[in-house]
mmCIF file of C-alpha atoms in Angstrom:
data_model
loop_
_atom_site.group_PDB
_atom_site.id
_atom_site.type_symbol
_atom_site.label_atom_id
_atom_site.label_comp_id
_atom_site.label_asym_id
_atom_site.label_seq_id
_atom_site.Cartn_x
_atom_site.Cartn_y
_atom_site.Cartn_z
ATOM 1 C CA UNK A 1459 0.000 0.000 0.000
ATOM 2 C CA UNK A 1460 0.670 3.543 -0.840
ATOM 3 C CA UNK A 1461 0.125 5.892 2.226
ATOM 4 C CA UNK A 1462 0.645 10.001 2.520
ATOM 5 C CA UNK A 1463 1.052 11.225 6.122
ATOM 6 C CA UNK A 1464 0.681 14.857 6.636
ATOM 7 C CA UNK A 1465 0.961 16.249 9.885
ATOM 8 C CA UNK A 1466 4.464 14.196 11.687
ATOM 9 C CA UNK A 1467 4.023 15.409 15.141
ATOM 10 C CA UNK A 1468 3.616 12.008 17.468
ATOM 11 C CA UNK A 1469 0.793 10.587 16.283
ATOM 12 C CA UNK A 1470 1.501 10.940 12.732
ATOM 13 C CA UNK A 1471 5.458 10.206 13.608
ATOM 14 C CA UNK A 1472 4.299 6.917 14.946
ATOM 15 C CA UNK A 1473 1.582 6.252 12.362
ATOM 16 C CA UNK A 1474 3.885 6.881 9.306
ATOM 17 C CA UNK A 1475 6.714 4.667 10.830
ATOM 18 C CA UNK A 1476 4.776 1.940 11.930
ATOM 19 C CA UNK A 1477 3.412 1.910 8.684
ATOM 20 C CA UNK A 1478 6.540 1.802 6.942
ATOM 21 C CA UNK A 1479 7.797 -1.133 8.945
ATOM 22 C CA UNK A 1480 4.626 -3.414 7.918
ATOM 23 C CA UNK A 1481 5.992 -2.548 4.727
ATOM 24 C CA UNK A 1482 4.029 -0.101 3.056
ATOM 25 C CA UNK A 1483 5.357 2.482 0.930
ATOM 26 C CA UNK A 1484 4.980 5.821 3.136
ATOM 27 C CA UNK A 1485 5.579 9.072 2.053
ATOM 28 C CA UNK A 1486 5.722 12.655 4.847
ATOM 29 C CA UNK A 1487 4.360 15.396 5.075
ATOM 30 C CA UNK A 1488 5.246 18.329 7.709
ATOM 31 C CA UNK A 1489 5.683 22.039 6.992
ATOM 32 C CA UNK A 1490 8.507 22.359 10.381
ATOM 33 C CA UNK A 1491 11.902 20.885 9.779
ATOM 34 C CA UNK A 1492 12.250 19.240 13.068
ATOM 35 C CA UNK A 1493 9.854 16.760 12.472
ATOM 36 C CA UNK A 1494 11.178 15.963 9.121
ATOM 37 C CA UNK A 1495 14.565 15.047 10.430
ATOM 38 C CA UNK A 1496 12.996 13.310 12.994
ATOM 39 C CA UNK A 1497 11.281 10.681 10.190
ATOM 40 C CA UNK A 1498 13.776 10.853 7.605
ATOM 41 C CA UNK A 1499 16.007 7.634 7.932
ATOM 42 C CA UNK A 1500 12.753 5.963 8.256
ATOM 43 C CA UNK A 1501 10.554 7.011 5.877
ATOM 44 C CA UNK A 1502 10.987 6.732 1.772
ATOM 45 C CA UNK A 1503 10.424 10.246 1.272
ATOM 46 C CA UNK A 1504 9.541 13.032 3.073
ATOM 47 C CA UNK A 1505 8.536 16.919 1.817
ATOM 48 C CA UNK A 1506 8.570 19.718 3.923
ATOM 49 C CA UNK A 1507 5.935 22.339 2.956
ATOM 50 C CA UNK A 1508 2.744 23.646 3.883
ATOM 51 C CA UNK A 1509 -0.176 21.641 3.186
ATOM 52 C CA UNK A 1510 -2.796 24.469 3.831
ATOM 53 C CA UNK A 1511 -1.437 26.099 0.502
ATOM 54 C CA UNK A 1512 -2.840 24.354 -2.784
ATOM 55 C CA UNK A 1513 0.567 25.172 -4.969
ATOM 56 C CA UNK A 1514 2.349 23.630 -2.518
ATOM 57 C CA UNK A 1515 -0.240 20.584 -2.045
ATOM 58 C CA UNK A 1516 -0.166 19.943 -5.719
ATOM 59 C CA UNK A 1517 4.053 18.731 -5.637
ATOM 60 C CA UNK A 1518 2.509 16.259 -4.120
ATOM 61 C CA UNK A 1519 1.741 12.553 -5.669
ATOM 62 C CA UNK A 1520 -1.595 12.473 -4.366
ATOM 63 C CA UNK A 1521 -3.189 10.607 -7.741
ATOM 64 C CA UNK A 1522 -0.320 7.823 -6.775
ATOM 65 C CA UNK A 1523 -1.345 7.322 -3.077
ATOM 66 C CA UNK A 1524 -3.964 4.560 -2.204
ATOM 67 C CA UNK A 1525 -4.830 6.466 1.517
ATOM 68 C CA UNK A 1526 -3.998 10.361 2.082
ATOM 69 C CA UNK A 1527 -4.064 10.634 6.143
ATOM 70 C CA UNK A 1528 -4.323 13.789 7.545
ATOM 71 C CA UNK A 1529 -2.867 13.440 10.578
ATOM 72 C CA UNK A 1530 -2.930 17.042 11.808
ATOM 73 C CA UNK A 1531 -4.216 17.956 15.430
ATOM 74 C CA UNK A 1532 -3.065 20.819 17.147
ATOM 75 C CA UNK A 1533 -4.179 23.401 14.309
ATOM 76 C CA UNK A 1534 -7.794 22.683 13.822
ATOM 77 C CA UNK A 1535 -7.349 25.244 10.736
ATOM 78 C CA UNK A 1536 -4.681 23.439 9.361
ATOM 79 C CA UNK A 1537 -6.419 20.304 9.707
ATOM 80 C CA UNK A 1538 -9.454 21.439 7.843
ATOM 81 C CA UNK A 1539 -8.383 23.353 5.213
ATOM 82 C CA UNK A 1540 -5.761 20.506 4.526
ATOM 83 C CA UNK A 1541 -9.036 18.291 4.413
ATOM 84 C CA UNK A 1542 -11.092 20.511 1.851
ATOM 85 C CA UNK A 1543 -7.773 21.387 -0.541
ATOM 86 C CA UNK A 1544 -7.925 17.344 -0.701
ATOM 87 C CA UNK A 1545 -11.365 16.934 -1.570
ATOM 88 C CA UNK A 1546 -10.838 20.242 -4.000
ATOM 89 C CA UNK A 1547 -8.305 17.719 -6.005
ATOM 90 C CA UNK A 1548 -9.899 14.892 -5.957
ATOM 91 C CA UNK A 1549 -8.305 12.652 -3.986
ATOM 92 C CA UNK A 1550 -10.795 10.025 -2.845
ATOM 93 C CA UNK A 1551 -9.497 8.036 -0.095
ATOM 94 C CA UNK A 1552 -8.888 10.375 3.380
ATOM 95 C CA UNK A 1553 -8.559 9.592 6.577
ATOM 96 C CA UNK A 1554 -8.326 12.600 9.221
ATOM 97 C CA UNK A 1555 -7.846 12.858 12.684
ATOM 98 C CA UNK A 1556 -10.093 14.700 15.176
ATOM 99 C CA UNK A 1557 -8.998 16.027 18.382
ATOM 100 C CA UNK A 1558 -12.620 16.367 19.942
ATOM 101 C CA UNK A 1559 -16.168 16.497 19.090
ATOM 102 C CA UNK A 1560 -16.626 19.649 17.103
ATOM 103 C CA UNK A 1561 -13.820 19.102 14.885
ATOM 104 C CA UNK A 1562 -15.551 15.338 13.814
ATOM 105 C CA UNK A 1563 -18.665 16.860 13.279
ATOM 106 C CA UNK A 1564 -17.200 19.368 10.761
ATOM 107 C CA UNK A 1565 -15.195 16.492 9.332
ATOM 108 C CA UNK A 1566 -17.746 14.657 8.759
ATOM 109 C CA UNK A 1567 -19.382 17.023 6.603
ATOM 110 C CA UNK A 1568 -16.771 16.513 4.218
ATOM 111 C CA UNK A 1569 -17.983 12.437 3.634
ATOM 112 C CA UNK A 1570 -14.319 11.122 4.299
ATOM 113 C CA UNK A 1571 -13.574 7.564 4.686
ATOM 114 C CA UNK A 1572 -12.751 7.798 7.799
ATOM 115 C CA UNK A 1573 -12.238 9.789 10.775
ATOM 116 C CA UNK A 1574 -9.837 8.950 13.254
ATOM 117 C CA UNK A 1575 -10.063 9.831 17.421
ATOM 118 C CA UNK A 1576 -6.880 8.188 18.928
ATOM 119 C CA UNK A 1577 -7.093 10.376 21.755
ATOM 120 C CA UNK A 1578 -10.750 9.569 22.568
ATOM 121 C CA UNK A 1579 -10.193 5.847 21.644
ATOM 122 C CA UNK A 1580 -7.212 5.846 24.460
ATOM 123 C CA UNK A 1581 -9.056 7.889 27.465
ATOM 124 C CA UNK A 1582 -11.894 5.213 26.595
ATOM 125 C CA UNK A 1583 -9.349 1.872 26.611
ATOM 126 C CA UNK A 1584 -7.645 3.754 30.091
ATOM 127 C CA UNK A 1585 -11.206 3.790 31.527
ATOM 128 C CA UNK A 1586 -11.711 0.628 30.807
ATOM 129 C CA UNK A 1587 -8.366 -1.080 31.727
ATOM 130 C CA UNK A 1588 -8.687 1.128 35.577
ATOM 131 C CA UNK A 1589 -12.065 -0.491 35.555
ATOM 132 C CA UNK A 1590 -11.169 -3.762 34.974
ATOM 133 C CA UNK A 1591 -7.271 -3.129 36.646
ATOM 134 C CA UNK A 1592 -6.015 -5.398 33.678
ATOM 135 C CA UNK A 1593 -4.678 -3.998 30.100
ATOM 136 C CA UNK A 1594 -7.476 -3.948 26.982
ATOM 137 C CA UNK A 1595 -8.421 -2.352 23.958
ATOM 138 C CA UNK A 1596 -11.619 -2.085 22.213
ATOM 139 C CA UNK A 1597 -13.006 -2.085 18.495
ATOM 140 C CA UNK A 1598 -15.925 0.175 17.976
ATOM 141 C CA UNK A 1599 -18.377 -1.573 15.544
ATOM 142 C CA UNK A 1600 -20.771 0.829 15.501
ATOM 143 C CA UNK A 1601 -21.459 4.029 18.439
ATOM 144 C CA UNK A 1602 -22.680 1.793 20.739
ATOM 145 C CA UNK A 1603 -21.694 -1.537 19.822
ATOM 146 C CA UNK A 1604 -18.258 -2.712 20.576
ATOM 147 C CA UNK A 1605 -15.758 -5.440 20.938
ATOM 148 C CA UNK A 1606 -13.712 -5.998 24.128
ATOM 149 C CA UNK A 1607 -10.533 -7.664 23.900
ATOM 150 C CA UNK A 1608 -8.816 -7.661 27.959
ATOM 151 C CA UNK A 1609 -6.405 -9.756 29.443
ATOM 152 C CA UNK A 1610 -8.075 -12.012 32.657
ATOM 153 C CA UNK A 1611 -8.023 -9.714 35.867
ATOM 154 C CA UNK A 1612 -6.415 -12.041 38.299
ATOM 155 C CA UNK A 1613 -10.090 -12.529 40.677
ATOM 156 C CA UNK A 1614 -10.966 -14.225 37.542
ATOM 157 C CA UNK A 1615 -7.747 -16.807 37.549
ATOM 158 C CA UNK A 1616 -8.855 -20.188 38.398
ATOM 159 C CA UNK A 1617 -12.343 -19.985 37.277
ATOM 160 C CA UNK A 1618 -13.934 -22.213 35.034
ATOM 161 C CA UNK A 1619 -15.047 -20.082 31.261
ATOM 162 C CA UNK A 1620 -18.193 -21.350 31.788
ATOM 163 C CA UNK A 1621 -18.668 -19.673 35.594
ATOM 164 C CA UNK A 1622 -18.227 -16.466 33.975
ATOM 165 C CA UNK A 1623 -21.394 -16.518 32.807
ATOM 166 C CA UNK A 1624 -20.656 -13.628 30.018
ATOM 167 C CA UNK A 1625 -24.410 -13.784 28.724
ATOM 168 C CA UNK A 1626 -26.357 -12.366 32.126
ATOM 169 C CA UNK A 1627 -24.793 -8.844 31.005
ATOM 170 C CA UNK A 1628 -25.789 -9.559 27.843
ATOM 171 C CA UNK A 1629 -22.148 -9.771 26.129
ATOM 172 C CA UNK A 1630 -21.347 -12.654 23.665
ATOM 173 C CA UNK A 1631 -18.194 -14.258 24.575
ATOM 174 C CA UNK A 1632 -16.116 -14.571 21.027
ATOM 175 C CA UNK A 1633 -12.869 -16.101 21.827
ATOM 176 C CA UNK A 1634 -10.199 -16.779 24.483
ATOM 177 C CA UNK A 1635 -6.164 -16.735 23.500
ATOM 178 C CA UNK A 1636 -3.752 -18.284 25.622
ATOM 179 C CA UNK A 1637 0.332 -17.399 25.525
ATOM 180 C CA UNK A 1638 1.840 -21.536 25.407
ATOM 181 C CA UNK A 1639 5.500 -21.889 26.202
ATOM 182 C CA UNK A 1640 7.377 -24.710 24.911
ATOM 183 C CA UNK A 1641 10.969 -25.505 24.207
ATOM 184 C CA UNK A 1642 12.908 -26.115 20.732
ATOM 185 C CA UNK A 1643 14.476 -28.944 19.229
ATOM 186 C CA UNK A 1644 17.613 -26.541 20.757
ATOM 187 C CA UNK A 1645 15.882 -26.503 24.473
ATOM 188 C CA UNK A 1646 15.327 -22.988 23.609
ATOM 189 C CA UNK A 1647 11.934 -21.536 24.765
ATOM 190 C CA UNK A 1648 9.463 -19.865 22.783
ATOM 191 C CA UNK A 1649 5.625 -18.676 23.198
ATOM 192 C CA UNK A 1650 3.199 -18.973 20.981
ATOM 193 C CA UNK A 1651 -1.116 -18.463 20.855
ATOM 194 C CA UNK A 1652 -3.583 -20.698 21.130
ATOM 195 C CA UNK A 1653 -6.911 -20.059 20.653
ATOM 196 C CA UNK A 1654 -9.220 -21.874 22.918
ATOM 197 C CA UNK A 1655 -11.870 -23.880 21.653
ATOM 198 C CA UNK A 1656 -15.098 -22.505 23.523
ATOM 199 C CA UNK A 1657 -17.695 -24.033 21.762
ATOM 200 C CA UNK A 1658 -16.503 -27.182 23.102
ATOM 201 C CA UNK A 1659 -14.730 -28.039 26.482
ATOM 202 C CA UNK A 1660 -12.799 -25.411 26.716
ATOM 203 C CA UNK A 1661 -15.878 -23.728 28.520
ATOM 204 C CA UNK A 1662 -14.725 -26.156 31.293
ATOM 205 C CA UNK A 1663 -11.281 -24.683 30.939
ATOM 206 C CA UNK A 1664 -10.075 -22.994 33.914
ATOM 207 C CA UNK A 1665 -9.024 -19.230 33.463
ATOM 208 C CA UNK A 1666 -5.150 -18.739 33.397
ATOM 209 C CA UNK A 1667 -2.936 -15.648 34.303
ATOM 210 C CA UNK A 1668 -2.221 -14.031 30.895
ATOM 211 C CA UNK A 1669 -5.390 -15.323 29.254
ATOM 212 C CA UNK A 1670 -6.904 -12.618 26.867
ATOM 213 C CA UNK A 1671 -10.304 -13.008 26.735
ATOM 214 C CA UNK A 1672 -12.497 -11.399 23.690
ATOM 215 C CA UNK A 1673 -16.273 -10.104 24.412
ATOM 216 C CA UNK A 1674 -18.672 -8.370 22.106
ATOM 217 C CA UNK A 1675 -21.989 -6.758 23.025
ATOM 218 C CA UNK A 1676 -23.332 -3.039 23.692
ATOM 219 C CA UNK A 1677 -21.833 -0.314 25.699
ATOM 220 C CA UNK A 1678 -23.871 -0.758 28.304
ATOM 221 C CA UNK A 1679 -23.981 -4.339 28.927
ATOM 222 C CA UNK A 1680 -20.104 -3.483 28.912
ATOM 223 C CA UNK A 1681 -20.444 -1.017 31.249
ATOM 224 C CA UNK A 1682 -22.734 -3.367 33.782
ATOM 225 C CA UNK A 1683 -20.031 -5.935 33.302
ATOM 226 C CA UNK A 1684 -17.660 -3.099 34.770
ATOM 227 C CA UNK A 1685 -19.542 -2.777 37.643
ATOM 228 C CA UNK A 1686 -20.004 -6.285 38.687
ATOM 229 C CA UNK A 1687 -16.429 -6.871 38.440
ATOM 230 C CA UNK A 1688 -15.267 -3.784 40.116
ATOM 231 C CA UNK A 1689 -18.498 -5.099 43.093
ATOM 232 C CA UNK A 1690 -17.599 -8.269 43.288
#
């Protein structure tokens, strides 16, 4: 894939070289010079100009890129003029970042393919992870529908899957993963996944430290399981 990053402060830093390592052929975008020598070695080009002026925008190979990510957040301006010189030529797939609820709403009105909230989808997966007092992240499926992916709080160590009872807070209970450690044909040890089977007996499986356990179901019924484990 083809990405254009504009806007290298940390999130976009991190986006475009994270990227790049899966990779992806990643190109930079940042009008101050410190962030461009920041990327440089790690990126396979990288332009240092002004997005928010079309002449500028146009060097650009935007008909060559398969995902144009504005990653701008500090200078809600910025960010949305950046936006509607895009849409002005005609590049189709953007993704932008919003840094609260009134910039989304205006992005939206420009029909992009999607906006991105990293700092709202952290707070939320920090909520949830002092809730539970165990690390998680989430996957929004729709506003209020969402999967819950957290590794087993240690009260939970030593119960049975099936004690859980997931469905009384109305959550469907997708999957289970378990870290295995084994040694080599060297005596060398390794770790790998393994997905438990929990359809079948492995609802009679006892909970072990480490296990990450994968939910799905409203955020409500999320928020009630919350409460009965923070209760009980």
């Amino acid at each position: 894939m083809k990405y254009l990053v504009i806007g290298l402060g940390t999130y976009g830093r991190e986006l475009a070289i994270n990227l790049s390592l899966q990779g992806n052929e990643v190109i930079g975008v940042d009008h101050r010079s410190e962030n461009i020598e920041a990327v440089k070695e790690q990126l396979m080009t990288v332009y240092e100009l002004d997005a928010k002026d079309e002449n500028s925008l146009k060097l650009l190979p935007l008909k060559n890129m398969d995902i144009v990510i504005v990653a701008i957040g500090e200078d809600f301006g910025a960010s949305l003029k950046t936006v509607a010189l895009l849409k002005k030529n005609g590049v189709k797939h953007i993704y932008a970042r919003a840094i609260d609820n009134l910039h989304q709403s205006i992005l939206e009105a420009f029909n992009l393919e999607r906006i991105l909230t990293p700092e709202k989808r952290a707070a939320n997966d920090l909520t949830l992870e002092l809730s539970l007092n165990t690390q998680c992240s989430t996957f929004n499926i729709t506003k209020d529908f969402m999967v819950l992916k957290f590794t087993a709080p240690e009260k939970f160590v030593g119960h049975s899957y099936r004690s859980i009872n997931f469905s009384r807070f109305g959550l469907v209970l997708i999957s289970a993963v378990r870290k295995v450690t084994e040694n080599n044909l060297l005596g060398l040890s390794s770790s790998r996944e393994e997905i438990l089977d929990l359809e079948r007996k492995s609802m009679e499986e006892k909970i072990a430290s480490r296990d990450e356990i994968i939910v799905m179901g409203s955020r409500k019924n999320i928020t009630d399981f919350l409460s009965s484990v923070q209760t009980n």
